[in-house]
XYZ file of C-alpha atoms in Angstrom:
235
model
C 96.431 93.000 120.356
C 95.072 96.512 121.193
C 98.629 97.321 121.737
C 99.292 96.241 118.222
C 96.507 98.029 116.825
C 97.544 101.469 118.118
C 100.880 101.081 116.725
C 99.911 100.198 113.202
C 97.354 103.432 113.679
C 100.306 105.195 114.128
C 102.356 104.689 111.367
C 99.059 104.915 109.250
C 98.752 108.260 109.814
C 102.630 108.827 108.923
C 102.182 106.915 106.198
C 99.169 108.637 105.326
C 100.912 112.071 105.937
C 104.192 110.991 103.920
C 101.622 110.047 100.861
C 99.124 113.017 101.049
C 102.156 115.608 100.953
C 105.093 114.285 98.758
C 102.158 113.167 96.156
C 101.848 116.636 94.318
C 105.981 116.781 94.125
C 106.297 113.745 91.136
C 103.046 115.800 89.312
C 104.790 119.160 89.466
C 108.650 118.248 88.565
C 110.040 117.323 85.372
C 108.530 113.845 84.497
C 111.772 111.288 84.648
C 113.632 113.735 86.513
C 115.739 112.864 89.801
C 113.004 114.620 92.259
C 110.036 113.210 90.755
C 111.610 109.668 90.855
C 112.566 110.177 94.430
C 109.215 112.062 96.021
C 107.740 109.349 93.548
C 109.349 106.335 95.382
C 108.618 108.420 99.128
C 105.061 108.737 97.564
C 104.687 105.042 97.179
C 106.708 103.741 100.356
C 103.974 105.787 102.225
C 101.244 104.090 100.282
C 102.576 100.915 101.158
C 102.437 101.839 104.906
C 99.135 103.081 104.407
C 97.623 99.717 103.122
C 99.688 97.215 105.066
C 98.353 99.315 108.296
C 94.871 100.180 107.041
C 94.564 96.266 105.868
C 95.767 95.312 109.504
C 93.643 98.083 111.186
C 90.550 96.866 109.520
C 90.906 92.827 109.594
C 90.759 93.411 113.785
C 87.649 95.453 113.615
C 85.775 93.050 111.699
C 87.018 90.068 113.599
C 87.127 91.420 116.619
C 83.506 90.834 118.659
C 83.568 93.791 120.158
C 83.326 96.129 117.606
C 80.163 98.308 116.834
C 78.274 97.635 113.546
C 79.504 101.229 112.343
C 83.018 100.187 113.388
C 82.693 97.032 111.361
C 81.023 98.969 108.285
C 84.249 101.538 108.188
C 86.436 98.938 108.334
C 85.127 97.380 105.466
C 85.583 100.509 104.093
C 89.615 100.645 105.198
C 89.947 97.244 103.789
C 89.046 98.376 100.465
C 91.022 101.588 100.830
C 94.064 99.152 101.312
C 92.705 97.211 98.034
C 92.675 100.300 95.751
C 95.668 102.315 97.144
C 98.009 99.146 96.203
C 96.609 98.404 93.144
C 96.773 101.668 92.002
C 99.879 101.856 92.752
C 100.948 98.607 91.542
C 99.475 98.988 88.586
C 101.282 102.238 88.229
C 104.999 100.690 88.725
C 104.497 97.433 86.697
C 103.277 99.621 83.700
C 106.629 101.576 83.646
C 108.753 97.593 84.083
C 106.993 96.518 80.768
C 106.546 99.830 78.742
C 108.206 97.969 75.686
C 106.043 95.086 75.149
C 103.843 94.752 72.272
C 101.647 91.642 72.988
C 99.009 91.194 75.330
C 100.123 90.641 78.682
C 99.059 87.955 80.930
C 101.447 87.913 84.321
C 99.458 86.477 87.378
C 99.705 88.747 89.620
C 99.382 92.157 87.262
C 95.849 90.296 86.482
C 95.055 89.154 89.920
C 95.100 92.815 91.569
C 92.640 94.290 89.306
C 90.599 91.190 89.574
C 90.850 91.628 93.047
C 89.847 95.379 93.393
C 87.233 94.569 90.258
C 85.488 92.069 92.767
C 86.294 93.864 95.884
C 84.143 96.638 95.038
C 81.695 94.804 93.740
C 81.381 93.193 97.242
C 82.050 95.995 99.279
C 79.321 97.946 97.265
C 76.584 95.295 97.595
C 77.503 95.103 101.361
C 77.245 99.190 101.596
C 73.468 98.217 100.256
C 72.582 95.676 102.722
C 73.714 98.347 105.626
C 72.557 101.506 104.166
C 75.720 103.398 103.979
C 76.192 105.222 100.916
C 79.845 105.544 101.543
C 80.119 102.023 100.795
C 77.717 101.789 97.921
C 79.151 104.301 96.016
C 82.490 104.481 96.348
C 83.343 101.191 95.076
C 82.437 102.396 91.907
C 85.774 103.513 91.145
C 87.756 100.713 91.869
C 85.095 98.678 89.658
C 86.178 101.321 86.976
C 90.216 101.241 87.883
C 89.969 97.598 88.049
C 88.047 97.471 84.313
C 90.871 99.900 82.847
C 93.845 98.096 84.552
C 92.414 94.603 83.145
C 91.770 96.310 79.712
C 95.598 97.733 79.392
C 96.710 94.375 80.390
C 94.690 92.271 77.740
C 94.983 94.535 74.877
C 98.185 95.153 72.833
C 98.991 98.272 73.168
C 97.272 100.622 70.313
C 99.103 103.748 71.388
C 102.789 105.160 71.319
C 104.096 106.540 74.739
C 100.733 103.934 76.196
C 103.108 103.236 79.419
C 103.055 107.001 80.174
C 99.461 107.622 80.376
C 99.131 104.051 82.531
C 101.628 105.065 84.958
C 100.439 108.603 85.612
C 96.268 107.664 85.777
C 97.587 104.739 88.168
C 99.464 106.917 90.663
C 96.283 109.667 90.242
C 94.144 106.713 90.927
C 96.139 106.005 94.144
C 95.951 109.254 95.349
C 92.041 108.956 95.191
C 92.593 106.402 98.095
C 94.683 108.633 100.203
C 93.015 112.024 99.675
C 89.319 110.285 100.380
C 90.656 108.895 103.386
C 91.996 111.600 104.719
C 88.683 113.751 103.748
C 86.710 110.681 105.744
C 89.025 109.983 108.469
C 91.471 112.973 109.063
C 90.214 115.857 108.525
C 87.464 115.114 110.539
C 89.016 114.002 113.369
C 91.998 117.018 113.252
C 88.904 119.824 113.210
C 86.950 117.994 116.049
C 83.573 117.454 113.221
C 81.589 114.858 114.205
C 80.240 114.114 110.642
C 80.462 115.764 107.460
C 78.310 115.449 103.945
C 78.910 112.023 101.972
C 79.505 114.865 99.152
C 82.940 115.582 100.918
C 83.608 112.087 100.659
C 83.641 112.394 96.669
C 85.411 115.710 96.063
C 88.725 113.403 95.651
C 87.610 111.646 93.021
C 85.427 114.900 91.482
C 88.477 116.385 91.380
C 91.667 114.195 90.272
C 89.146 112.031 87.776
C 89.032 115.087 85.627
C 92.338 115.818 86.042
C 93.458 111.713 84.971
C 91.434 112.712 81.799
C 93.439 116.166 81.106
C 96.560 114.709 81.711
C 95.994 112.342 79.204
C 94.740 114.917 76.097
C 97.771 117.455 77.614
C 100.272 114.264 76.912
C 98.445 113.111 73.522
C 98.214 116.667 71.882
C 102.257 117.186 73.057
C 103.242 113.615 71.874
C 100.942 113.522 68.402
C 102.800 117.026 68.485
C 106.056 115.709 68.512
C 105.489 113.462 65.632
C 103.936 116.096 63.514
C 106.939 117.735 64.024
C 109.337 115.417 63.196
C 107.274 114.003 60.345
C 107.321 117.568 58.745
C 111.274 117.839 59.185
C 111.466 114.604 57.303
């Protein structure tokens, strides 16, 4: 099984690589546009690595005797890395497959992953409490918060024109949060030989892209409300 182990560690880290480098491409290019739909799909086939290998990777830690207590505690931490990265992304395809409906929407599965990373971090948190590692108390929070939002959208009809468009992007942004923490935990680390770095490194990812989820979405509301004035007036 060791054997097994190394070789989904491997094509984590490709994974991981693919993700953490094609992800800027689909922000940066025309939205819609042949290379954002293509470094978009490379973006998520390397998430999908990431969490089928990082689920994997941290299922035989926990189970496996042998393991340390701060072995076990980080891969609690992987599993819910695994969690939120496919969510996110999830969430961030399946908004773009029903971007025309106009009744609440109440698919199994779109409500089960939120549920899932809703209660995931609420465990995972709780656990972070009983062990003392801030890591896992804290960042949990925002998969609580993705997993709120995602069940929100879902429930709701949808109160705003173009709603699919701000979904899609904040889910893929959200993903990213998984990958770029990771890295910042895991990589990084590791690739500069640091044997431990501040928990605030931990949270620069999500310091960073939250804001950037939130101007995204006034950017895209002013140039859509924009659009209408404009066409309203030409009327």
């Amino acid at each position: 099984m060791e054997l097994v182990f190394q070789f989904f560690k491997i094509i984590h880290i490709i994974g991981g690589f693919v993700a953490l480098f094609t992800f800027w491409i689909p922000v940066v290019t025309k939205k819609g546009g042949k290379i954002h739909n293509r470094a978009g799909w490379i973006y998520v086939y390397g998430m999908i690595i990431v969490a089928i290998s990082a689920f994997f990777m941290g299922a035989y830690r926990i189970l496996n005797g042998e393991s340390s207590s701060e072995q076990v505690s980080f891969s609690w931490f992987l599993l819910f890395i695994a969690i939120l990265s496919s969510s996110a992304a999830y969430y961030g395809l399946r908004v773009l497959k029903f971007k025309k409906r106009k009744v609440r929407h109440t698919h199994p599965v779109d409500l089960g992953f939120p549920l899932v990373l809703l209660f995931s971090g609420i465990g995972i948190s709780i656990y972070g409490v009983t062990q003392n590692f801030p890591l896992l108390i804290w960042f949990p929070i925002v998969g609580i918060l993705l997993g709120i939002v995602q069940l929100k959208y879902w429930l709701q009809k949808p109160s705003k024109k173009m709603h699919w468009w701000y979904e899609h992007f904040s889910g893929m942004l959200g993903c990213s949060i998984s990958t770029i923490t990771a890295f910042t935990v895991f990589g990084a680390p590791r690739l500069l030989h640091i044997e431990s770095v501040s928990i605030w490194l931990w949270f620069i990812p999500t310091i960073i892209i939250t804001p950037m989820i939130i101007g995204f979405g006034i950017y895209y509301d002013r140039k859509f409300s924009g659009k209408k004035a404009k066409v309203a007036e030409e009327l």
